[in-house]
Short mmCIF file of C-alpha atoms and ligand atoms in Angstrom, two decimals:
data_model
loop_
_atom_site.label_atom_id
_atom_site.label_comp_id
_atom_site.label_asym_id
_atom_site.label_seq_id
_atom_site.Cartn_x
_atom_site.Cartn_y
_atom_site.Cartn_z
CA UNK A 1 15.35 -41.81 -63.38
CA UNK A 2 18.07 -40.08 -65.22
CA UNK A 3 19.85 -36.98 -64.54
CA UNK A 4 18.83 -33.48 -65.58
CA UNK A 5 21.12 -31.24 -67.56
CA UNK A 6 20.55 -28.59 -70.15
CA UNK A 7 16.79 -29.39 -69.65
CA UNK A 8 17.19 -32.99 -70.71
CA UNK A 9 17.19 -36.20 -68.92
CA UNK A 10 20.67 -37.69 -69.49
CA UNK A 11 22.74 -40.55 -68.49
CA UNK A 12 26.08 -40.55 -66.86
CA UNK A 13 29.07 -40.74 -69.24
CA UNK A 14 29.84 -43.85 -67.57
CA UNK A 15 27.12 -46.27 -67.58
CA UNK A 16 26.91 -47.15 -63.83
CA UNK A 17 23.81 -46.28 -61.77
CA UNK A 18 23.05 -46.33 -58.14
CA UNK A 19 19.95 -47.52 -56.29
CA UNK A 20 17.47 -45.34 -54.27
CA UNK A 21 15.80 -47.33 -51.68
CA UNK A 22 12.53 -47.02 -49.45
CA UNK A 23 13.91 -46.73 -46.05
CA UNK A 24 10.28 -47.99 -44.83
CA UNK A 25 10.61 -51.43 -46.64
CA UNK A 26 14.09 -51.83 -48.05
CA UNK A 27 12.87 -52.12 -51.74
CA UNK A 28 14.53 -50.22 -54.46
CA UNK A 29 12.46 -47.14 -55.50
CA UNK A 30 14.45 -46.40 -58.79
CA UNK A 31 17.99 -45.78 -59.93
CA UNK A 32 19.91 -43.11 -61.10
CA UNK A 33 23.20 -42.54 -62.91
CA UNK A 34 26.43 -42.51 -60.94
CA UNK A 35 27.60 -39.25 -62.31
CA UNK A 36 31.42 -38.12 -62.11
CA UNK A 37 33.44 -35.10 -62.88
CA UNK A 38 32.54 -35.18 -66.62
CA UNK A 39 28.80 -35.08 -65.97
CA UNK A 40 29.46 -32.18 -63.39
CA UNK A 41 31.67 -30.37 -65.94
CA UNK A 42 28.81 -30.83 -68.64
CA UNK A 43 26.32 -29.25 -65.93
CA UNK A 44 28.55 -26.50 -65.06
CA UNK A 45 29.12 -25.28 -68.84
CA UNK A 46 25.11 -25.52 -69.46
CA UNK A 47 24.52 -23.37 -66.12
CA UNK A 48 27.51 -20.85 -67.36
CA UNK A 49 25.67 -20.46 -71.11
CA UNK A 50 22.25 -20.26 -69.52
CA UNK A 51 23.59 -17.65 -67.02
CA UNK A 52 24.10 -15.16 -69.82
CA UNK A 53 20.42 -15.81 -70.90
CA UNK A 54 18.92 -15.84 -67.51
CA UNK A 55 20.87 -12.76 -65.68
CA UNK A 56 19.68 -10.71 -68.82
CA UNK A 57 16.12 -11.29 -68.31
CA UNK A 58 13.92 -8.33 -66.72
CA UNK A 59 13.02 -8.79 -63.04
CA UNK A 60 9.29 -9.15 -64.31
CA UNK A 61 10.18 -12.26 -66.36
CA UNK A 62 12.22 -13.98 -63.37
CA UNK A 63 9.44 -13.36 -61.01
CA UNK A 64 6.76 -14.81 -63.66
CA UNK A 65 8.74 -17.76 -64.13
CA UNK A 66 8.81 -18.35 -60.36
CA UNK A 67 5.31 -17.63 -59.99
CA UNK A 68 4.37 -20.33 -62.66
CA UNK A 69 6.66 -22.92 -61.28
CA UNK A 70 5.17 -22.48 -57.79
CA UNK A 71 1.74 -23.09 -59.64
CA UNK A 72 2.96 -26.19 -61.67
CA UNK A 73 4.70 -27.76 -58.65
CA UNK A 74 1.42 -27.13 -56.28
CA UNK A 75 -0.67 -28.91 -59.22
CA UNK A 76 1.85 -31.84 -58.97
CA UNK A 77 1.85 -32.02 -54.88
CA UNK A 78 0.45 -35.50 -54.68
CA UNK A 79 2.58 -37.19 -57.30
CA UNK A 80 5.89 -35.36 -55.74
CA UNK A 81 4.66 -36.10 -52.28
CA UNK A 82 4.47 -39.72 -53.12
CA UNK A 83 7.72 -39.60 -54.66
CA UNK A 84 9.45 -38.01 -51.63
CA UNK A 85 7.93 -40.44 -48.98
CA UNK A 86 8.93 -43.34 -51.11
CA UNK A 87 12.46 -41.98 -51.05
CA UNK A 88 13.01 -40.36 -47.89
CA UNK A 89 10.32 -42.10 -45.86
CA UNK A 90 8.58 -39.11 -44.04
CA UNK A 91 4.74 -39.32 -43.84
CA UNK A 92 2.82 -38.10 -46.68
CA UNK A 93 1.38 -35.26 -44.88
CA UNK A 94 5.02 -34.06 -44.19
CA UNK A 95 6.04 -34.69 -47.59
CA UNK A 96 2.92 -32.53 -48.99
CA UNK A 97 4.07 -29.72 -46.71
CA UNK A 98 7.58 -29.88 -48.03
CA UNK A 99 6.48 -29.48 -51.44
CA UNK A 100 3.99 -26.49 -50.68
CA UNK A 101 6.91 -25.01 -49.10
CA UNK A 102 8.81 -25.20 -51.92
CA UNK A 103 6.39 -23.44 -53.99
CA UNK A 104 5.82 -20.91 -51.15
CA UNK A 105 9.54 -19.89 -51.33
CA UNK A 106 9.04 -19.52 -55.06
CA UNK A 107 6.15 -17.30 -54.63
CA UNK A 108 8.14 -15.43 -52.02
CA UNK A 109 11.01 -14.23 -53.92
CA UNK A 110 8.70 -13.78 -56.86
CA UNK A 111 7.33 -11.26 -55.05
CA UNK A 112 10.53 -9.92 -53.29
CA UNK A 113 12.69 -9.42 -56.43
CA UNK A 114 10.62 -6.77 -57.79
CA UNK A 115 10.97 -4.63 -54.75
CA UNK A 116 14.72 -4.40 -55.15
CA UNK A 117 15.67 -0.76 -54.67
CA UNK A 118 18.92 1.11 -54.77
CA UNK A 119 19.77 4.58 -53.80
CA UNK A 120 22.16 7.42 -55.12
CA UNK A 121 24.21 8.97 -52.19
CA UNK A 122 26.31 11.98 -52.16
CA UNK A 123 29.97 11.73 -51.53
CA UNK A 124 30.64 13.24 -47.96
CA UNK A 125 33.18 15.67 -49.47
CA UNK A 126 30.59 16.79 -52.02
CA UNK A 127 32.42 16.35 -55.40
CA UNK A 128 30.23 13.89 -56.42
CA UNK A 129 27.90 10.91 -55.71
CA UNK A 130 27.87 7.13 -55.69
CA UNK A 131 25.40 4.20 -56.85
CA UNK A 132 25.23 0.68 -55.09
CA UNK A 133 24.08 -1.99 -57.34
CA UNK A 134 23.56 -5.58 -57.22
CA UNK A 135 24.71 -8.13 -59.49
CA UNK A 136 23.83 -11.94 -59.62
CA UNK A 137 27.05 -14.01 -58.70
CA UNK A 138 26.75 -16.50 -61.78
CA UNK A 139 27.07 -20.20 -61.43
CA UNK A 140 26.09 -21.32 -58.14
CA UNK A 141 26.79 -25.16 -56.90
CA UNK A 142 24.02 -26.35 -54.52
CA UNK A 143 24.81 -29.17 -52.29
CA UNK A 144 21.85 -30.92 -50.53
CA UNK A 145 21.04 -33.15 -47.47
CA UNK A 146 18.70 -35.81 -47.46
CA UNK A 147 16.46 -34.62 -44.63
CA UNK A 148 14.46 -31.95 -46.55
CA UNK A 149 15.75 -32.42 -50.20
CA UNK A 150 13.04 -30.43 -51.72
CA UNK A 151 12.37 -27.43 -49.59
CA UNK A 152 16.14 -26.89 -48.62
CA UNK A 153 16.57 -26.86 -52.71
CA UNK A 154 13.81 -23.91 -52.75
CA UNK A 155 15.60 -21.99 -50.15
CA UNK A 156 18.67 -21.88 -52.61
CA UNK A 157 17.11 -22.10 -56.26
CA UNK A 158 14.38 -19.66 -55.48
CA UNK A 159 16.36 -16.64 -54.34
CA UNK A 160 19.13 -17.56 -56.34
CA UNK A 161 17.12 -17.66 -59.63
CA UNK A 162 15.32 -14.37 -58.59
CA UNK A 163 18.94 -12.77 -58.24
CA UNK A 164 19.79 -13.83 -62.14
CA UNK A 165 22.12 -16.77 -61.17
CA UNK A 166 21.94 -20.32 -62.28
CA UNK A 167 22.44 -23.73 -60.65
CA UNK A 168 24.06 -27.17 -60.50
CA UNK A 169 22.22 -29.17 -57.74
CA UNK A 170 23.95 -32.16 -55.99
CA UNK A 171 21.38 -33.71 -54.36
CA UNK A 172 22.07 -36.33 -51.42
CA UNK A 173 22.70 -39.64 -53.02
CA UNK A 174 19.68 -41.41 -50.97
CA UNK A 175 17.07 -38.68 -52.24
CA UNK A 176 17.43 -37.56 -55.84
CA UNK A 177 14.37 -38.40 -57.38
CA UNK A 178 11.98 -35.55 -56.49
CA UNK A 179 14.67 -32.86 -56.70
CA UNK A 180 14.99 -34.16 -60.42
CA UNK A 181 11.30 -33.92 -61.05
CA UNK A 182 11.10 -30.56 -59.27
CA UNK A 183 14.11 -29.11 -61.36
CA UNK A 184 12.43 -30.27 -64.60
CA UNK A 185 8.90 -28.34 -63.72
CA UNK A 186 11.11 -25.30 -63.31
CA UNK A 187 12.06 -25.58 -67.03
CA UNK A 188 8.47 -26.31 -67.83
CA UNK A 189 7.60 -23.33 -66.13
CA UNK A 190 9.81 -21.08 -68.53
CA UNK A 191 13.42 -21.23 -67.24
CA UNK A 192 16.05 -21.53 -69.84
CA UNK A 193 17.19 -25.00 -69.92
CA UNK A 194 20.46 -25.45 -68.11
CA UNK A 195 19.45 -22.58 -65.60
CA UNK A 196 18.89 -25.33 -63.20
CA UNK A 197 20.72 -28.76 -63.58
CA UNK A 198 20.87 -31.81 -61.26
CA UNK A 199 23.74 -34.01 -61.19
CA UNK A 200 23.53 -37.34 -59.06
CA UNK A 201 26.72 -38.64 -58.03
CA UNK A 202 28.95 -39.28 -54.84
CA UNK A 203 29.55 -36.10 -52.85
CA UNK A 204 33.27 -36.73 -53.02
CA UNK A 205 33.51 -36.70 -56.95
CA UNK A 206 30.54 -34.37 -58.30
CA UNK A 207 31.07 -32.04 -55.15
CA UNK A 208 34.80 -31.90 -55.56
CA UNK A 209 34.37 -30.87 -59.31
CA UNK A 210 31.97 -28.17 -57.90
CA UNK A 211 34.40 -27.16 -55.44
CA UNK A 212 37.13 -27.30 -57.81
CA UNK A 213 35.70 -25.57 -60.90
CA UNK A 214 36.49 -21.83 -61.50
CA UNK A 215 33.23 -21.45 -63.21
CA UNK A 216 31.63 -21.88 -59.99
CA UNK A 217 31.04 -18.43 -58.05
CA UNK A 218 29.23 -19.86 -54.88
CA UNK A 219 28.54 -23.07 -53.00
CA UNK A 220 25.33 -23.09 -51.04
CA UNK A 221 25.75 -26.05 -48.91
CA UNK A 222 23.43 -27.69 -46.32
CA UNK A 223 24.47 -30.68 -44.35
CA UNK A 224 26.76 -31.86 -41.51
CA UNK A 225 29.15 -29.29 -39.60
CA UNK A 226 31.82 -32.00 -40.53
CA UNK A 227 31.05 -32.12 -44.17
CA UNK A 228 30.78 -28.32 -44.27
CA UNK A 229 34.29 -27.99 -42.85
CA UNK A 230 35.71 -30.05 -45.84
CA UNK A 231 33.55 -27.81 -48.26
CA UNK A 232 35.16 -24.82 -46.61
CA UNK A 233 38.56 -26.01 -47.07
CA UNK A 234 37.83 -26.98 -50.81
CA UNK A 235 36.18 -23.61 -51.74
CA UNK A 236 39.13 -21.57 -50.37
CA UNK A 237 41.23 -22.59 -53.53
CA UNK A 238 39.37 -20.29 -55.68
CA UNK A 239 37.64 -18.15 -52.96
CA UNK A 240 34.08 -19.10 -53.40
CA UNK A 241 31.07 -17.23 -51.77
CA UNK A 242 29.81 -19.82 -49.40
CA UNK A 243 26.56 -20.22 -47.36
CA UNK A 244 26.94 -23.17 -44.84
CA UNK A 245 23.69 -24.37 -43.20
CA UNK A 246 25.06 -27.06 -40.72
CA UNK A 247 23.94 -29.21 -37.91
CA UNK A 248 22.40 -27.96 -34.59
CA UNK A 249 21.54 -29.20 -31.11
CA UNK A 250 18.57 -26.70 -30.36
CA UNK A 251 17.68 -26.35 -26.83
CA UNK A 252 14.10 -26.07 -25.75
CA UNK A 253 13.68 -24.13 -22.38
CA UNK A 254 10.43 -24.57 -20.43
CA UNK A 255 9.80 -22.01 -17.70
CA UNK A 256 7.62 -22.50 -14.68
CA UNK A 257 5.09 -20.08 -16.11
CA UNK A 258 4.81 -21.84 -19.38
CA UNK A 259 1.49 -23.17 -20.87
CA UNK A 260 2.44 -26.68 -20.25
CA UNK A 261 0.05 -28.20 -22.37
CA UNK A 262 1.31 -26.22 -25.39
CA UNK A 263 4.94 -26.88 -24.62
CA UNK A 264 4.14 -30.64 -24.41
CA UNK A 265 2.63 -30.81 -27.70
CA UNK A 266 5.58 -28.50 -28.98
CA UNK A 267 8.43 -30.51 -27.69
CA UNK A 268 6.90 -33.82 -29.07
CA UNK A 269 6.24 -32.35 -32.36
CA UNK A 270 9.50 -30.53 -32.34
CA UNK A 271 11.53 -33.22 -31.72
CA UNK A 272 9.85 -36.32 -33.46
CA UNK A 273 8.64 -34.65 -36.84
CA UNK A 274 10.41 -36.19 -39.67
CA UNK A 275 11.74 -38.80 -37.29
CA UNK A 276 13.78 -36.43 -35.46
CA UNK A 277 15.70 -35.61 -38.38
CA UNK A 278 15.48 -31.90 -38.68
CA UNK A 279 18.54 -29.43 -38.47
CA UNK A 280 16.52 -27.32 -36.05
CA UNK A 281 14.58 -29.79 -33.94
CA UNK A 282 14.35 -30.08 -30.36
CA UNK A 283 17.39 -31.85 -29.28
CA UNK A 284 18.13 -30.90 -25.69
CA UNK A 285 15.00 -30.22 -23.53
CA UNK A 286 15.50 -28.04 -20.15
CA UNK A 287 12.79 -28.11 -17.59
CA UNK A 288 12.60 -25.70 -14.66
CA UNK A 289 12.74 -28.10 -11.59
CA UNK A 290 9.34 -27.02 -10.07
CA UNK A 291 7.53 -27.98 -13.34
CA UNK A 292 9.48 -30.80 -14.29
CA UNK A 293 7.45 -33.81 -12.83
CA UNK A 294 4.24 -32.66 -14.35
CA UNK A 295 5.73 -31.94 -17.47
CA UNK A 296 7.51 -35.26 -17.73
CA UNK A 297 4.49 -37.38 -16.91
CA UNK A 298 2.28 -35.41 -19.57
CA UNK A 299 5.04 -35.51 -22.27
CA UNK A 300 5.67 -39.29 -21.86
CA UNK A 301 1.95 -39.91 -22.10
CA UNK A 302 2.06 -37.86 -25.38
CA UNK A 303 5.14 -39.51 -26.94
CA UNK A 304 3.38 -42.88 -26.30
CA UNK A 305 0.71 -41.96 -28.41
CA UNK A 306 3.07 -41.64 -31.62
CA UNK A 307 2.38 -43.90 -34.13
CA UNK A 308 5.53 -45.12 -36.29
CA UNK A 309 4.75 -46.89 -39.67
CA UNK A 310 5.26 -46.48 -43.19
CA UNK A 311 4.85 -42.90 -44.42
CA UNK A 312 2.41 -43.71 -47.09
CA UNK A 313 -0.21 -44.87 -44.45
CA UNK A 314 -2.61 -42.16 -43.29
CA UNK A 315 -2.36 -43.11 -39.66
CA UNK A 316 1.42 -42.84 -39.45
CA UNK A 317 2.75 -40.15 -37.37
CA UNK A 318 6.59 -40.96 -37.62
CA UNK A 319 8.05 -42.90 -40.40
CA UNK A 320 11.49 -44.65 -40.62
CA UNK A 321 14.99 -43.27 -39.85
CA UNK A 322 16.38 -42.42 -43.29
CA UNK A 323 19.24 -45.06 -43.55
CA UNK A 324 20.21 -47.88 -41.36
CA UNK A 325 23.91 -46.15 -40.48
CA UNK A 326 21.61 -43.28 -39.21
CA UNK A 327 19.65 -45.35 -36.77
CA UNK A 328 22.93 -47.08 -35.67
CA UNK A 329 24.26 -43.82 -34.72
CA UNK A 330 21.10 -43.06 -32.68
CA UNK A 331 21.35 -46.27 -30.75
CA UNK A 332 24.90 -45.98 -29.92
CA UNK A 333 24.03 -42.40 -28.58
CA UNK A 334 21.37 -43.97 -26.46
CA UNK A 335 23.32 -46.64 -25.27
CA UNK A 336 26.24 -44.40 -24.44
CA UNK A 337 23.97 -42.24 -22.59
CA UNK A 338 22.48 -45.20 -20.62
CA UNK A 339 25.78 -46.45 -19.93
CA UNK A 340 26.59 -42.89 -18.12
CA UNK A 341 23.36 -43.68 -15.93
CA UNK A 342 20.27 -42.01 -18.12
CA UNK A 343 16.99 -43.52 -17.76
CA UNK A 344 14.80 -44.51 -20.35
CA UNK A 345 11.50 -42.47 -19.73
CA UNK A 346 10.27 -43.63 -23.17
CA UNK A 347 11.93 -46.80 -24.09
CA UNK A 348 12.40 -46.86 -27.79
CA UNK A 349 14.38 -48.94 -30.05
CA UNK A 350 13.40 -51.24 -32.93
CA UNK A 351 9.93 -52.01 -33.31
CA UNK A 352 8.92 -55.50 -32.78
CA UNK A 353 6.45 -55.98 -35.35
CA UNK A 354 7.09 -58.32 -38.13
CA UNK A 355 5.86 -55.86 -40.98
CA UNK A 356 8.20 -53.05 -39.97
CA UNK A 357 11.30 -55.22 -39.46
CA UNK A 358 12.61 -54.64 -43.28
CA UNK A 359 12.71 -50.73 -42.55
CA UNK A 360 14.95 -48.51 -40.43
CA UNK A 361 12.29 -47.83 -38.05
CA UNK A 362 13.04 -46.64 -34.41
CA UNK A 363 10.17 -45.82 -32.05
CA UNK A 364 10.69 -42.58 -29.89
CA UNK A 365 13.12 -42.49 -26.98
CA UNK A 366 13.07 -40.14 -24.21
CA UNK A 367 15.88 -39.94 -21.63
CA UNK A 368 16.17 -38.50 -18.05
CA UNK A 369 19.01 -38.08 -15.69
CA UNK A 370 21.33 -37.53 -18.80
CA UNK A 371 24.98 -36.73 -18.12
CA UNK A 372 25.79 -33.28 -19.63
CA UNK A 373 29.07 -35.10 -21.11
CA UNK A 374 26.94 -37.82 -22.66
CA UNK A 375 27.25 -37.78 -26.40
CA UNK A 376 23.44 -37.11 -26.90
CA UNK A 377 24.12 -33.61 -24.77
CA UNK A 378 27.26 -32.54 -26.55
CA UNK A 379 26.57 -33.83 -30.44
CA UNK A 380 23.73 -33.53 -32.95
CA UNK A 381 21.57 -36.41 -32.26
CA UNK A 382 19.96 -36.76 -35.84
CA UNK A 383 16.88 -39.03 -34.88
CA UNK A 384 13.94 -39.71 -32.72
CA UNK A 385 15.75 -39.60 -29.22
CA UNK A 386 15.48 -36.81 -26.61
CA UNK A 387 17.54 -36.32 -23.36
CA UNK A 388 15.78 -34.03 -20.85
CA UNK A 389 17.70 -32.05 -18.45
CA UNK A 390 16.36 -30.27 -14.96
CA UNK A 391 17.56 -26.78 -14.36
CA UNK A 392 16.89 -24.62 -11.26
CA UNK A 393 15.98 -21.27 -13.28
CA UNK A 394 16.46 -19.61 -16.57
CA UNK A 395 20.18 -18.27 -15.82
CA UNK A 396 21.17 -22.09 -15.47
CA UNK A 397 18.90 -22.99 -18.47
CA UNK A 398 20.63 -20.47 -20.53
CA UNK A 399 24.11 -21.42 -19.72
CA UNK A 400 23.45 -24.87 -20.20
CA UNK A 401 21.63 -24.28 -23.63
CA UNK A 402 24.76 -22.17 -24.70
CA UNK A 403 27.16 -25.02 -23.72
CA UNK A 404 27.49 -26.50 -27.07
CA UNK A 405 29.31 -26.15 -30.58
CA UNK A 406 26.03 -25.74 -32.24
CA UNK A 407 24.10 -22.53 -32.57
CA UNK A 408 21.10 -23.21 -35.01
CA UNK A 409 17.77 -22.97 -33.23
CA UNK A 410 16.22 -22.70 -29.73
CA UNK A 411 13.03 -22.24 -28.12
CA UNK A 412 11.89 -20.70 -24.65
CA UNK A 413 8.66 -21.38 -23.20
CA UNK A 414 7.03 -18.65 -21.03
CA UNK A 415 4.03 -16.47 -20.55
CA UNK A 416 6.40 -13.51 -19.44
CA UNK A 417 7.55 -11.37 -22.28
CA UNK A 418 10.38 -9.83 -20.24
CA UNK A 419 11.81 -13.68 -19.45
CA UNK A 420 11.35 -14.60 -23.19
CA UNK A 421 13.15 -11.50 -24.43
CA UNK A 422 15.95 -11.89 -21.93
CA UNK A 423 16.31 -15.64 -23.10
CA UNK A 424 16.28 -14.45 -27.08
CA UNK A 425 18.99 -12.19 -26.37
CA UNK A 426 21.22 -14.29 -24.43
CA UNK A 427 20.94 -17.65 -26.45
CA UNK A 428 23.62 -18.25 -28.63
CA UNK A 429 21.43 -19.55 -31.89
CA UNK A 430 20.46 -17.86 -35.40
CA UNK A 431 16.54 -18.18 -34.17
CA UNK A 432 15.00 -18.20 -31.09
CA UNK A 433 11.36 -19.35 -31.17
CA UNK A 434 8.99 -18.07 -28.37
CA UNK A 435 6.23 -20.83 -27.42
CA UNK A 436 6.68 -22.46 -30.62
CA UNK A 437 8.46 -25.36 -31.84
CA UNK A 438 10.69 -24.72 -34.81
CA UNK A 439 9.10 -23.81 -37.94
CA UNK A 440 10.92 -21.78 -41.07
CA UNK A 441 9.04 -19.32 -42.73
CA UNK A 442 10.06 -17.80 -46.05
CA UNK A 443 10.11 -14.18 -44.89
CA UNK A 444 12.17 -14.98 -41.69
CA UNK A 445 16.25 -15.30 -41.98
CA UNK A 446 17.49 -18.58 -41.09
CA UNK A 447 20.85 -19.86 -40.18
CA UNK A 448 23.48 -20.50 -37.73
CA UNK A 449 25.62 -18.96 -34.88
CA UNK A 450 29.20 -20.89 -34.12
CA UNK A 451 29.57 -24.00 -35.85
CA UNK A 452 25.96 -24.28 -37.15
CA UNK A 453 27.27 -22.58 -40.08
CA UNK A 454 27.19 -18.82 -41.63
CA UNK A 455 24.96 -16.91 -44.23
CA UNK A 456 21.31 -16.96 -44.28
CA UNK A 457 18.96 -18.31 -46.03
CA UNK A 458 15.24 -17.26 -46.70
CA UNK A 459 13.84 -13.63 -45.92
CA UNK A 460 15.58 -10.61 -47.36
CA UNK A 461 19.03 -11.58 -46.16
CA UNK A 462 18.72 -14.83 -47.96
CA UNK A 463 18.23 -12.95 -51.23
CA UNK A 464 21.30 -10.77 -50.55
CA UNK A 465 23.59 -13.86 -50.46
CA UNK A 466 23.22 -14.43 -53.88
CA UNK A 467 24.13 -11.00 -55.13
CA UNK A 468 27.55 -9.38 -55.35
CA UNK A 469 27.72 -5.66 -54.57
CA UNK A 470 29.12 -3.19 -56.99
CA UNK A 471 29.62 0.15 -56.45
CA UNK A 472 29.75 2.89 -59.06
CA UNK A 473 31.59 6.34 -58.13
CA UNK A 474 30.62 9.58 -60.17
CA UNK A 475 32.54 12.73 -59.91
CA UNK A 476 30.16 15.27 -61.03
CA UNK A 477 31.25 17.80 -64.07
CA UNK A 478 33.72 20.69 -62.95
CA UNK A 479 33.61 19.60 -59.09
CA UNK A 480 36.78 17.30 -59.07
CA UNK A 481 40.17 18.68 -57.74
CA UNK A 482 43.07 18.06 -60.30
CA UNK A 483 45.42 15.11 -59.58
CA UNK A 484 48.94 16.08 -59.68
CA UNK A 485 51.87 14.77 -57.90
CA UNK A 486 53.56 15.64 -55.39
CA UNK A 487 50.53 14.63 -53.12
CA UNK A 488 50.03 16.93 -50.29
P1 NAD B 501 25.75 -34.39 -45.12
O1 NAD B 501 26.90 -33.63 -44.72
O2 NAD B 501 26.49 -36.14 -44.86
O3 NAD B 501 25.91 -34.51 -46.83
C1 NAD B 501 25.36 -33.31 -47.44
C2 NAD B 501 25.40 -33.31 -48.72
O4 NAD B 501 26.99 -33.13 -48.89
C3 NAD B 501 25.27 -34.49 -49.59
O5 NAD B 501 24.58 -33.94 -50.85
C4 NAD B 501 26.44 -35.19 -49.87
O6 NAD B 501 26.42 -36.08 -50.82
C5 NAD B 501 27.36 -33.90 -50.00
N1 NAD B 501 28.82 -34.28 -49.65
C6 NAD B 501 29.19 -35.16 -48.83
N2 NAD B 501 30.64 -35.25 -48.98
C7 NAD B 501 31.08 -34.36 -49.50
C8 NAD B 501 32.52 -33.66 -50.16
N3 NAD B 501 33.51 -33.99 -49.92
N4 NAD B 501 32.20 -32.39 -51.18
C9 NAD B 501 30.98 -32.20 -51.57
N5 NAD B 501 29.86 -32.32 -51.17
C10 NAD B 501 29.89 -33.74 -50.34
O7 NAD B 501 24.47 -34.13 -44.57
P2 NAD B 501 23.15 -34.87 -44.62
O8 NAD B 501 23.63 -36.21 -43.65
O9 NAD B 501 22.65 -35.35 -45.97
O10 NAD B 501 22.21 -34.43 -43.76
C11 NAD B 501 22.16 -34.05 -42.60
C12 NAD B 501 22.89 -33.07 -41.70
O11 NAD B 501 22.27 -31.87 -42.10
C13 NAD B 501 22.72 -32.64 -40.51
O12 NAD B 501 23.85 -32.17 -39.67
C14 NAD B 501 21.72 -31.60 -40.32
O13 NAD B 501 21.61 -30.84 -39.21
C15 NAD B 501 22.01 -30.88 -41.53
N6 NAD B 501 21.06 -29.82 -42.18
C16 NAD B 501 21.39 -28.59 -41.71
C17 NAD B 501 20.20 -27.57 -42.00
C18 NAD B 501 20.37 -25.84 -41.69
O14 NAD B 501 19.60 -25.30 -42.40
N7 NAD B 501 21.19 -25.48 -41.17
C19 NAD B 501 19.31 -28.00 -42.91
C20 NAD B 501 18.91 -29.26 -42.93
C21 NAD B 501 19.81 -30.18 -42.40
#
């Protein structure tokens, strides 16, 4: 597959390409051009030119294009989902829902952009009034991770395009294929060529060009906290606007009055969906001591029913880990925790069956008696392993939950609304779900506290991050005072 610049499929300036492999089989799915700085520059120029056209389009037209894009993407869901499963590894059902969520985000912002309102407000001193308007920023560099390559592209391009911006997208090197296809469908829906470009290539090269170019107004980044710090440094040179959606280590707190059946289901889904590779997934489980035994017994039974396999097979619940390096990181964290005394409540690892041996599979792991200083408790574990901690009460749970550098998601499970609200107010995280595993919704702002990043995606707030605020101050005729020195 080629890159997508100025509405066309193109090769890189250099002839080099790199392979995209299937994490379930190790087989090559396709190859893409290894783009460099020159390619990124071309895409930035294409996006700058398209900005002049797109930002002038009436809102109704931008809205129509987004609605059409959603319709086309939905009509291609099977093909797109299959490509996504092949390159990313997730089960086909999850891939379908990711494609549909892209369409959903487009529809949400197509509706929202038509409801933008401004206001004219008198000066407090009475000699005139001011108007606050919103302008698109210009060209946005969207740098994407591999865990939800399509929906996270939607979180950026849908509000950004609705607001009148244009884009250069840099997908993760291991998941470029579906993003390229979706970008081409946006142009098919009526987006001017050049308004969304996709440049494939190394983060340190294509990404650096995006960070350094003065033609890029904003970087919308999703990825690891460590990479986010580099992006922040790189953007400082030209004071770019930034949205950073970074890592997380979400706590899930189960109180003793929770619906345990629901909580067991929620914990299993919340941790092992996408093979545990979600920014907001259950990464630390806190159980009240008086329900811990019952919960653990039921949870262990539940986790043992999760079927690991190739995402293309209907019977698969959980696909492979995306890369072998990522699998090694999970294995290292589990071993380190065991070295500190953790017990394997569910022993996971590389599955013994021959047919899965070529992929990066790792069956679910559940650990008990985990030291709070273990890596798996202190860092982000981006894979199918879950540490369980037992706490006396809600106060201890909240204190432990907040003892992390991260602050992305969290959940509290209780039938008591006061408890739920108290916990939600005190947990330092961008979102607290009550009696629900983490599920992002187009209308709800999403983002992090602390080192999980800043800025918000989705919701009305997500749209605001694609505007510059402009104030116009008007002095009413005859009401102004005279300006003369000296000033008294
Ligand atoms: P990553 O940080 O390794 O890579 C993300 C992107 O940055 C890739 O496209 C990569 O090529 C690019 N990149 C790498 N170095 C760069 C550089 N120096 N300059 C510019 N770009 C560079 O992240 P990943 O492994 O792809 O994704 C997993 C991480 O993303 C996890 O930490 C996860 O929690 C986080 N995540 C956060 C959210 C959120 O909304 N907060 C959502 C999904 C994933």
